PDB file of N, CA and C in Angstrom:
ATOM      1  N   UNK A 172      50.992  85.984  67.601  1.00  0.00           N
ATOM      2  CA  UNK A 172      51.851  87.136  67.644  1.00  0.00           C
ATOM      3  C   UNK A 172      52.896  86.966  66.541  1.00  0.00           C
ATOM      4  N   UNK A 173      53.223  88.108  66.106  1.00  0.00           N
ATOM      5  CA  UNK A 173      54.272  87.787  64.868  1.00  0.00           C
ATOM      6  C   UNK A 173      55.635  87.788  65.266  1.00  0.00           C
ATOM      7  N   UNK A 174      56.480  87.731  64.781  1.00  0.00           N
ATOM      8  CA  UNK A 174      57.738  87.600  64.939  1.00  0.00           C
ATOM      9  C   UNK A 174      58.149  89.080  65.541  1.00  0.00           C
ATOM     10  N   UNK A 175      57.815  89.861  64.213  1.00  0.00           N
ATOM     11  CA  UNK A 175      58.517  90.919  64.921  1.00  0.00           C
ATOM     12  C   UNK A 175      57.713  92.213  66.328  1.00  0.00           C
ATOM     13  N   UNK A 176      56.365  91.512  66.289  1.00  0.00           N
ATOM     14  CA  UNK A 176      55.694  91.591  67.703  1.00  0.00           C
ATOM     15  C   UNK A 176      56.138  91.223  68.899  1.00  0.00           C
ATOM     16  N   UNK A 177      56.498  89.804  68.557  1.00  0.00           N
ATOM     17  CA  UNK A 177      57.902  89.379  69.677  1.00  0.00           C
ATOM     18  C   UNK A 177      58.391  89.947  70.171  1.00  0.00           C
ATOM     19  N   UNK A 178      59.394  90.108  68.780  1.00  0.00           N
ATOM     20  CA  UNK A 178      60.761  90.861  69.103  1.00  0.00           C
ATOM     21  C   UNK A 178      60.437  92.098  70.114  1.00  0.00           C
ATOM     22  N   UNK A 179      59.478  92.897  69.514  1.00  0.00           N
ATOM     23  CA  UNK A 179      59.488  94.355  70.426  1.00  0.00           C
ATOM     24  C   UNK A 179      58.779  94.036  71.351  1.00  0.00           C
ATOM     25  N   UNK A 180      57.989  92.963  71.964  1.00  0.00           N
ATOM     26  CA  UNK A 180      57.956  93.029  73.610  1.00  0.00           C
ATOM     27  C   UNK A 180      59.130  92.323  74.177  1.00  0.00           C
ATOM     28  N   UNK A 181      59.656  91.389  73.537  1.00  0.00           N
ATOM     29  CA  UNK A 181      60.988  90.926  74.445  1.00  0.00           C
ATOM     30  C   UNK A 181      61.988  92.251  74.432  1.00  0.00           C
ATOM     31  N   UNK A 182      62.529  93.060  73.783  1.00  0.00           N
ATOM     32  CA  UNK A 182      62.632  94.210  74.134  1.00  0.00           C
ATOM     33  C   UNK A 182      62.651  95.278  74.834  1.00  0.00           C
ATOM     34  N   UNK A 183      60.766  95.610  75.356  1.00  0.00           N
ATOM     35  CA  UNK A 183      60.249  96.156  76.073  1.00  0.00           C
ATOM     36  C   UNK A 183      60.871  95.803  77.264  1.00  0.00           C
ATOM     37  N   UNK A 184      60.304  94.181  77.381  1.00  0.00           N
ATOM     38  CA  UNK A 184      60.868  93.169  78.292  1.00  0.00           C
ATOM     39  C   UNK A 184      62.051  93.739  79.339  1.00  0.00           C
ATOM     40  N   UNK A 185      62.898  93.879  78.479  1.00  0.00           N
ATOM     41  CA  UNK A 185      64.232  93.998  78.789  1.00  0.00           C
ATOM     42  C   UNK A 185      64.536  95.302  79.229  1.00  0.00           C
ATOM     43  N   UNK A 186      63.844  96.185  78.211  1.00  0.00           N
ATOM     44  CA  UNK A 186      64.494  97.573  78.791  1.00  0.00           C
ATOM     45  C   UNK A 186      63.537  98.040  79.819  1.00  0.00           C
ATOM     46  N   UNK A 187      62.518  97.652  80.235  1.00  0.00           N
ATOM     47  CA  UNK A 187      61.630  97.607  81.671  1.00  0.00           C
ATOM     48  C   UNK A 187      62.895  96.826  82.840  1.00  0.00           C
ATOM     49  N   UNK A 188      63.197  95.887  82.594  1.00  0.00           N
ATOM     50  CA  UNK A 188      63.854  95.638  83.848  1.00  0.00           C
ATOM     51  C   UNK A 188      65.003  96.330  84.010  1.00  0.00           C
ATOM     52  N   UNK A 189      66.111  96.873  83.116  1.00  0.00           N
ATOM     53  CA  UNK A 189      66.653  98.222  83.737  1.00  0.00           C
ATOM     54  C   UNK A 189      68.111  97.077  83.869  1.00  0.00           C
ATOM     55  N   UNK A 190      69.389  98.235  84.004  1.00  0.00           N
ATOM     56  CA  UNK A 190      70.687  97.647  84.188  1.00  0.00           C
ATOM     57  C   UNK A 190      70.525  97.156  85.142  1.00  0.00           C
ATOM     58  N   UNK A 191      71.718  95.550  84.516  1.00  0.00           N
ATOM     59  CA  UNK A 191      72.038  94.639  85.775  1.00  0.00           C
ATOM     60  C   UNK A 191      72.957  95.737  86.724  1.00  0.00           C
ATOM     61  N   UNK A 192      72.800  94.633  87.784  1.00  0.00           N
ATOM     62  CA  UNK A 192      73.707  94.548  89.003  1.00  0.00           C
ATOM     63  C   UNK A 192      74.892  94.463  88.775  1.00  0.00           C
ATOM     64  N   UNK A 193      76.125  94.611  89.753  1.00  0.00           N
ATOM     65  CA  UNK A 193      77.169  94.019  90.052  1.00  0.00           C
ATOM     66  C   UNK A 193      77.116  92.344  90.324  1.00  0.00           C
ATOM     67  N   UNK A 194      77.887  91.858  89.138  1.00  0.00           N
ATOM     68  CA  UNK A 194      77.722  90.247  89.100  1.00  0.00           C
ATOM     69  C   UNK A 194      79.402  89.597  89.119  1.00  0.00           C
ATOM     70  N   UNK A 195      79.341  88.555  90.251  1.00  0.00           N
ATOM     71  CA  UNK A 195      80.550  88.091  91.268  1.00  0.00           C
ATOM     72  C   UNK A 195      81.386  87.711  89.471  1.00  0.00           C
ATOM     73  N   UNK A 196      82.502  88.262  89.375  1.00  0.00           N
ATOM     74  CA  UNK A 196      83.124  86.973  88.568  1.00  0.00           C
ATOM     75  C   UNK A 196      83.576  85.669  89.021  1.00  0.00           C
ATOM     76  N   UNK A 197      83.635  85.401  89.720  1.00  0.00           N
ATOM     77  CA  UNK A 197      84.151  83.748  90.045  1.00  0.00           C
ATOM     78  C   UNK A 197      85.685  83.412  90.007  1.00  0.00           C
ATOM     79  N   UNK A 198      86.012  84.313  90.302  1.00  0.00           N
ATOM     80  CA  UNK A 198      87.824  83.865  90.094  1.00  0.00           C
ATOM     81  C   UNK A 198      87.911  82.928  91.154  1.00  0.00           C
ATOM     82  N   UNK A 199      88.436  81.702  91.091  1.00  0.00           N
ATOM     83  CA  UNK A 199      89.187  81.084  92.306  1.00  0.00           C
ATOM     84  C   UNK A 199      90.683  81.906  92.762  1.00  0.00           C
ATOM     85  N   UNK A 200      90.368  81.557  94.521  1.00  0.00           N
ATOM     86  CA  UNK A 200      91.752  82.584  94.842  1.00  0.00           C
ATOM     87  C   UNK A 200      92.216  80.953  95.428  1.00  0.00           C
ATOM     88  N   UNK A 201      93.665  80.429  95.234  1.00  0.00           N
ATOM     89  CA  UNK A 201      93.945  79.347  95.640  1.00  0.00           C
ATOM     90  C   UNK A 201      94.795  80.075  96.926  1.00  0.00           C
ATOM     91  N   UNK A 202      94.583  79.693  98.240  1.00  0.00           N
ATOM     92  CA  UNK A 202      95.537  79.837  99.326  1.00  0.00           C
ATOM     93  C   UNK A 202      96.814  79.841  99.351  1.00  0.00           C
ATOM     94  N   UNK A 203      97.853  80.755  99.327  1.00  0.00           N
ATOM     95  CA  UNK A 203      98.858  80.943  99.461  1.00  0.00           C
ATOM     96  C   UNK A 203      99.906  80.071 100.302  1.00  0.00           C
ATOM     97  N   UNK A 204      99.401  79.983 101.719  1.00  0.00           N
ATOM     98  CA  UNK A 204      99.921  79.524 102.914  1.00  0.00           C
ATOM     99  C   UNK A 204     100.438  80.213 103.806  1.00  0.00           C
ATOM    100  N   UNK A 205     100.427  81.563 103.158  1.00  0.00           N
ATOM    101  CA  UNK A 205     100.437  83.118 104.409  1.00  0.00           C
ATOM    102  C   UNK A 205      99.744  83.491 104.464  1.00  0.00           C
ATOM    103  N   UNK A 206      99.507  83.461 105.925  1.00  0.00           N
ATOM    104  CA  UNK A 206      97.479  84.205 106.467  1.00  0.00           C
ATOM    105  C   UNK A 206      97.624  85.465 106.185  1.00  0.00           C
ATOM    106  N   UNK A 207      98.780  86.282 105.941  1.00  0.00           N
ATOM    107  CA  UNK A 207      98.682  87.884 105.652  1.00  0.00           C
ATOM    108  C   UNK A 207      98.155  88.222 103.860  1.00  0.00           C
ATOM    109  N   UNK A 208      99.109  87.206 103.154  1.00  0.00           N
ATOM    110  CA  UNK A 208      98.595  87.491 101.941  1.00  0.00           C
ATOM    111  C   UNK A 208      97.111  87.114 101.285  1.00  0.00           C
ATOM    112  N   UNK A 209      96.932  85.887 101.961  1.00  0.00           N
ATOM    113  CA  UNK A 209      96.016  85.039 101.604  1.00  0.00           C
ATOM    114  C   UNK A 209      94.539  86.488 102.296  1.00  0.00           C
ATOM    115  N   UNK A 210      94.818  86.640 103.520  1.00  0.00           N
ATOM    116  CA  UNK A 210      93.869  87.578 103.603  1.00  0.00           C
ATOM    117  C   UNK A 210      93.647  88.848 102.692  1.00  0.00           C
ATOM    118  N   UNK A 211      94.433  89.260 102.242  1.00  0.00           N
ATOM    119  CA  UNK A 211      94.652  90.204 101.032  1.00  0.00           C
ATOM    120  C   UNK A 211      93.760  89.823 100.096  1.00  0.00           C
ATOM    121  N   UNK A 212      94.147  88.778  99.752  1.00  0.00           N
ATOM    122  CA  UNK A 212      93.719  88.415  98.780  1.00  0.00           C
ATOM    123  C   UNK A 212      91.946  88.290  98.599  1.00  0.00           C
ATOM    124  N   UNK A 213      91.890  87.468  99.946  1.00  0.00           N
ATOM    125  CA  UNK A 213      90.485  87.370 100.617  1.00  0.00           C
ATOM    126  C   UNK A 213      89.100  88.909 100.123  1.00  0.00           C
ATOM    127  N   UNK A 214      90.237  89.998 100.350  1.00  0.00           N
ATOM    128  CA  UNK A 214      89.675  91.477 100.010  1.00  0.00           C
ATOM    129  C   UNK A 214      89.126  91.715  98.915  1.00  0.00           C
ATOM    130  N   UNK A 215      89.465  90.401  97.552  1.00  0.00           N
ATOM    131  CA  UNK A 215      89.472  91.009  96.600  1.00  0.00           C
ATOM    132  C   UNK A 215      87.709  90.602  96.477  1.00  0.00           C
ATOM    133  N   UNK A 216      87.387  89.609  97.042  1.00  0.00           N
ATOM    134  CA  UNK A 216      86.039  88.930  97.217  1.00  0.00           C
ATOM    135  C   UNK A 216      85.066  90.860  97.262  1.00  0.00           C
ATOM    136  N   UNK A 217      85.735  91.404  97.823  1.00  0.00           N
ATOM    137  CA  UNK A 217      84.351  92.821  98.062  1.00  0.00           C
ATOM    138  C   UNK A 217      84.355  93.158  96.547  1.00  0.00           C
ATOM    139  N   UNK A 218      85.198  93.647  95.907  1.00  0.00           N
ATOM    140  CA  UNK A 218      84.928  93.991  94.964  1.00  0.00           C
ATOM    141  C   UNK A 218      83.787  93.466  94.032  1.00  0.00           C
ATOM    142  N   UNK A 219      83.420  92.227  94.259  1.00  0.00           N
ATOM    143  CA  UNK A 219      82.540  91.596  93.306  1.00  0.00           C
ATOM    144  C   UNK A 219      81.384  91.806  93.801  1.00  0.00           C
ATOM    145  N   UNK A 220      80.955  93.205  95.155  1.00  0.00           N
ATOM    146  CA  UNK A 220      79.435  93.443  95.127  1.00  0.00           C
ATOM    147  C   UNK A 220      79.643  94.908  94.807  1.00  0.00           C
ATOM    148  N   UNK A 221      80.766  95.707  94.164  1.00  0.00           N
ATOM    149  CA  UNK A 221      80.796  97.025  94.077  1.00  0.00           C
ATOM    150  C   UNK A 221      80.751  96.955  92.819  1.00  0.00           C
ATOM    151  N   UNK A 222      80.440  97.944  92.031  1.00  0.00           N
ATOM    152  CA  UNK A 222      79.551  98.483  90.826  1.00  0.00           C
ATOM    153  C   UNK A 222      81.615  99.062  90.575  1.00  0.00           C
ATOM    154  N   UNK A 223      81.484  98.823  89.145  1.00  0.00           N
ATOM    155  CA  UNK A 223      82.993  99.079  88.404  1.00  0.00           C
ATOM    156  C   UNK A 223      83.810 100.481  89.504  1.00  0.00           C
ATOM    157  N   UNK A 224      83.242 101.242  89.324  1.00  0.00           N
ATOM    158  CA  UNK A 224      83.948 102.655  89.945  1.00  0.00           C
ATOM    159  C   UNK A 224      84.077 102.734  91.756  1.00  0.00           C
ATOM    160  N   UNK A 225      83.548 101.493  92.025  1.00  0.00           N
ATOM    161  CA  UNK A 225      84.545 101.116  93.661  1.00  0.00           C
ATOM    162  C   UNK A 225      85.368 100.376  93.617  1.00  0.00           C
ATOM    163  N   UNK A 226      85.851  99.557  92.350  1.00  0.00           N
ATOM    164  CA  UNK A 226      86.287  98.405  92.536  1.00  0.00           C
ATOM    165  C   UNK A 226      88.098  99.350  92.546  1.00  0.00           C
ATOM    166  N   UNK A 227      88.498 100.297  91.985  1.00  0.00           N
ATOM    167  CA  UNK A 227      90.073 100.651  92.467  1.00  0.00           C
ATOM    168  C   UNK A 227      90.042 101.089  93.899  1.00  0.00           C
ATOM    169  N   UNK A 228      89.135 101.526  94.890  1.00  0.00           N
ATOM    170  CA  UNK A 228      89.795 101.622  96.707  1.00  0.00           C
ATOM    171  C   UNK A 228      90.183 100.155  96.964  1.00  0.00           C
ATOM    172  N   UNK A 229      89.078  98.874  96.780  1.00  0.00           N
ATOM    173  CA  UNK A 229      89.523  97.771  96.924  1.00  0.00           C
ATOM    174  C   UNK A 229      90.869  97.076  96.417  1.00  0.00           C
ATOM    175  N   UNK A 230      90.852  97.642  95.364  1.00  0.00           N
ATOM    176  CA  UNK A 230      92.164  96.629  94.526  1.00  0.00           C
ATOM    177  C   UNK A 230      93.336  97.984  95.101  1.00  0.00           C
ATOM    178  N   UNK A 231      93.428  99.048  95.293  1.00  0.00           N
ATOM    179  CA  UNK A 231      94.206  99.792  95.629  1.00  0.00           C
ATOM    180  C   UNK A 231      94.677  99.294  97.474  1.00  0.00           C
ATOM    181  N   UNK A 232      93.611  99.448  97.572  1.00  0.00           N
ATOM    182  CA  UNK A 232      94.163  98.690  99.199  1.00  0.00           C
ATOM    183  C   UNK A 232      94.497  97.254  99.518  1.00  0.00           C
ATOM    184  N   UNK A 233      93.914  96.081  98.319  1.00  0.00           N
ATOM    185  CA  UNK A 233      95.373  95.039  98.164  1.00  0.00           C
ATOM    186  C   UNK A 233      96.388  95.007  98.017  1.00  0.00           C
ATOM    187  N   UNK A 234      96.622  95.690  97.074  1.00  0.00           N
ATOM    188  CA  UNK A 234      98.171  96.429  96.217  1.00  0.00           C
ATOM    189  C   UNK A 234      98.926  96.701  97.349  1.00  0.00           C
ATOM    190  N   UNK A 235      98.344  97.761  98.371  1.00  0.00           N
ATOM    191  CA  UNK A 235      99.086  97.968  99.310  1.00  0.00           C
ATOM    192  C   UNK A 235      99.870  97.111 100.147  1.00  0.00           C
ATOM    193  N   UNK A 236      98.564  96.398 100.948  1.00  0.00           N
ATOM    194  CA  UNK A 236      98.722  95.168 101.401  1.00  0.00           C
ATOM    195  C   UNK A 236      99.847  94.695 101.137  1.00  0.00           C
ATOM    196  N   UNK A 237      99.384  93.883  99.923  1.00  0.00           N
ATOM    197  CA  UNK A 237     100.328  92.985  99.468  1.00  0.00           C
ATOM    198  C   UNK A 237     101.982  93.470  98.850  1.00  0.00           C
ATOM    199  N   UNK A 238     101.722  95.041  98.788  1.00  0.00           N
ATOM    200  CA  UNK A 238     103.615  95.511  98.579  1.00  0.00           C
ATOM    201  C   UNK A 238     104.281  95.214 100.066  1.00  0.00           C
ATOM    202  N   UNK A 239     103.373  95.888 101.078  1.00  0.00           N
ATOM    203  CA  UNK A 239     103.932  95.702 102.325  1.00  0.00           C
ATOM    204  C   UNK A 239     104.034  94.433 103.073  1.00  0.00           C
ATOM    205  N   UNK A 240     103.392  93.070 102.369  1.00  0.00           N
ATOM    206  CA  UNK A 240     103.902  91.690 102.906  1.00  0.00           C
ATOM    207  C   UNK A 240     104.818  91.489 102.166  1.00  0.00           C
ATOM    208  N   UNK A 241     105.283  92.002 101.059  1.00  0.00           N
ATOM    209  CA  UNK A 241     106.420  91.618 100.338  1.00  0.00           C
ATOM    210  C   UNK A 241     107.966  92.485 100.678  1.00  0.00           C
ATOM    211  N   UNK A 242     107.375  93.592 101.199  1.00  0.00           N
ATOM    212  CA  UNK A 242     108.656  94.287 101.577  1.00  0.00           C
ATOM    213  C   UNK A 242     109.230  94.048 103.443  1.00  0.00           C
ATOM    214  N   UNK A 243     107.980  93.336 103.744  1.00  0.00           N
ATOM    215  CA  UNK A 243     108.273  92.571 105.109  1.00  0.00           C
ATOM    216  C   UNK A 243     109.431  91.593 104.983  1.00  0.00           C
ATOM    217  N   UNK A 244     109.411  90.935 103.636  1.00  0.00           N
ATOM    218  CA  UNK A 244     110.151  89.374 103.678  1.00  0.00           C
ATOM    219  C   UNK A 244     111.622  90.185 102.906  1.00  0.00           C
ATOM    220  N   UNK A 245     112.041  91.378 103.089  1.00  0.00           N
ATOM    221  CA  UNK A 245     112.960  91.789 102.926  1.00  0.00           C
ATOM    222  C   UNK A 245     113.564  92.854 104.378  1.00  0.00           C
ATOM    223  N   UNK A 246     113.122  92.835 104.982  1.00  0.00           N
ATOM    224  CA  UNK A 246     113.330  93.499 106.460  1.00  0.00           C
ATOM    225  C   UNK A 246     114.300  92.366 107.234  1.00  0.00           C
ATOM    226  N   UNK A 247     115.442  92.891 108.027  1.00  0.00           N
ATOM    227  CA  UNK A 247     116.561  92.351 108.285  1.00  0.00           C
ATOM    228  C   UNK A 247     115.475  91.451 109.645  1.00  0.00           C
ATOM    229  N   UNK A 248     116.172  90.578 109.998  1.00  0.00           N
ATOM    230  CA  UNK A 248     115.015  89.850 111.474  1.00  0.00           C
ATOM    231  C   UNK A 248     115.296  90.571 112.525  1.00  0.00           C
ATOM    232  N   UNK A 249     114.356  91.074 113.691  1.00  0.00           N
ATOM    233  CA  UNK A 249     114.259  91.878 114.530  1.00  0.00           C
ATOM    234  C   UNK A 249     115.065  90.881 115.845  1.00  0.00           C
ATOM    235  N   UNK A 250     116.079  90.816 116.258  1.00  0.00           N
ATOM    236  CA  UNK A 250     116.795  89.927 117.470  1.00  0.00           C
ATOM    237  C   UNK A 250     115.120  89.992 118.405  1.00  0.00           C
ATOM    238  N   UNK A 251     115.431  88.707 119.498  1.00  0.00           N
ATOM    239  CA  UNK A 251     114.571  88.809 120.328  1.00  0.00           C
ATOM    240  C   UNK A 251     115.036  89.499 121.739  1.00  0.00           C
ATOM    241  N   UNK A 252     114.292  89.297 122.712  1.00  0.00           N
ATOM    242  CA  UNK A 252     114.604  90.170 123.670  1.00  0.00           C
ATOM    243  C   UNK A 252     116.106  89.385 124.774  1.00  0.00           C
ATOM    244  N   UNK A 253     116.044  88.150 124.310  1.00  0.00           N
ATOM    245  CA  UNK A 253     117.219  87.506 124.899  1.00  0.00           C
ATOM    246  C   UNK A 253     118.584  87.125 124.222  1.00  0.00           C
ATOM    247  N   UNK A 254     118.628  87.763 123.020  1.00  0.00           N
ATOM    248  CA  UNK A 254     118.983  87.302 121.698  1.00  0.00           C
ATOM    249  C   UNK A 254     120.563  88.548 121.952  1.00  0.00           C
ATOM    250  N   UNK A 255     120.536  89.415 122.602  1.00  0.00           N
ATOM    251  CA  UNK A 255     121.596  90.502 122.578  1.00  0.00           C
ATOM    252  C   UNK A 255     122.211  90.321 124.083  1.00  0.00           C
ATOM    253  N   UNK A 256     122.404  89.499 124.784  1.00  0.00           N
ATOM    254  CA  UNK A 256     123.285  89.212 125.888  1.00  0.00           C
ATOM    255  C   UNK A 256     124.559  89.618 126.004  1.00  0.00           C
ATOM    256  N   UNK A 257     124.956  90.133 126.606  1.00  0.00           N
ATOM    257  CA  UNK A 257     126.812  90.100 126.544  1.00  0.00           C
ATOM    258  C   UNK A 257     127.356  89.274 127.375  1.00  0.00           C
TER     259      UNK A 257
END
């Protein structure tokens, strides 16, 4: 076979099997040490079986998440139920 016989079945090859998949990137998520964020974070794992144009509901609903564990650690502390005695 010649070279450029090759070439055009590896080609063929290729454009017979058709666009890849959704392929995981591999980010390491290192644990935080808050099960709220860390689970957030956990979320981002779906994205890596959704095809580009799902991946903003996912990252949009971390975002969330994670504004609202951050605007938690600014909320005054709620007294407990024995905590207001007179």
């Amino acid at each position: 076979m010649t070279d450029e016989a090759q070439g055009a079945a590896e080609a063929d090859g290729e454009a017979s099997a058709g666009p890849a998949g959704p392929v995981a990137l591999g980010v390491a998520r290192t644990p935080t040490g808050h099960a709220g964020v860390d689970a957030h974070l956990a979320r981002l794992a779906d994205a890596d079986h959704l095809a580009a144009d799902g991946h903003v509901e996912v990252y949009e609903d971390v975002h969330r998440g994670l504004r609202e564990a951050l605007t938690a650690l600014d909320a005054p502390p709620v007294p407990g139920p024995y905590e207001n005695r007179s």
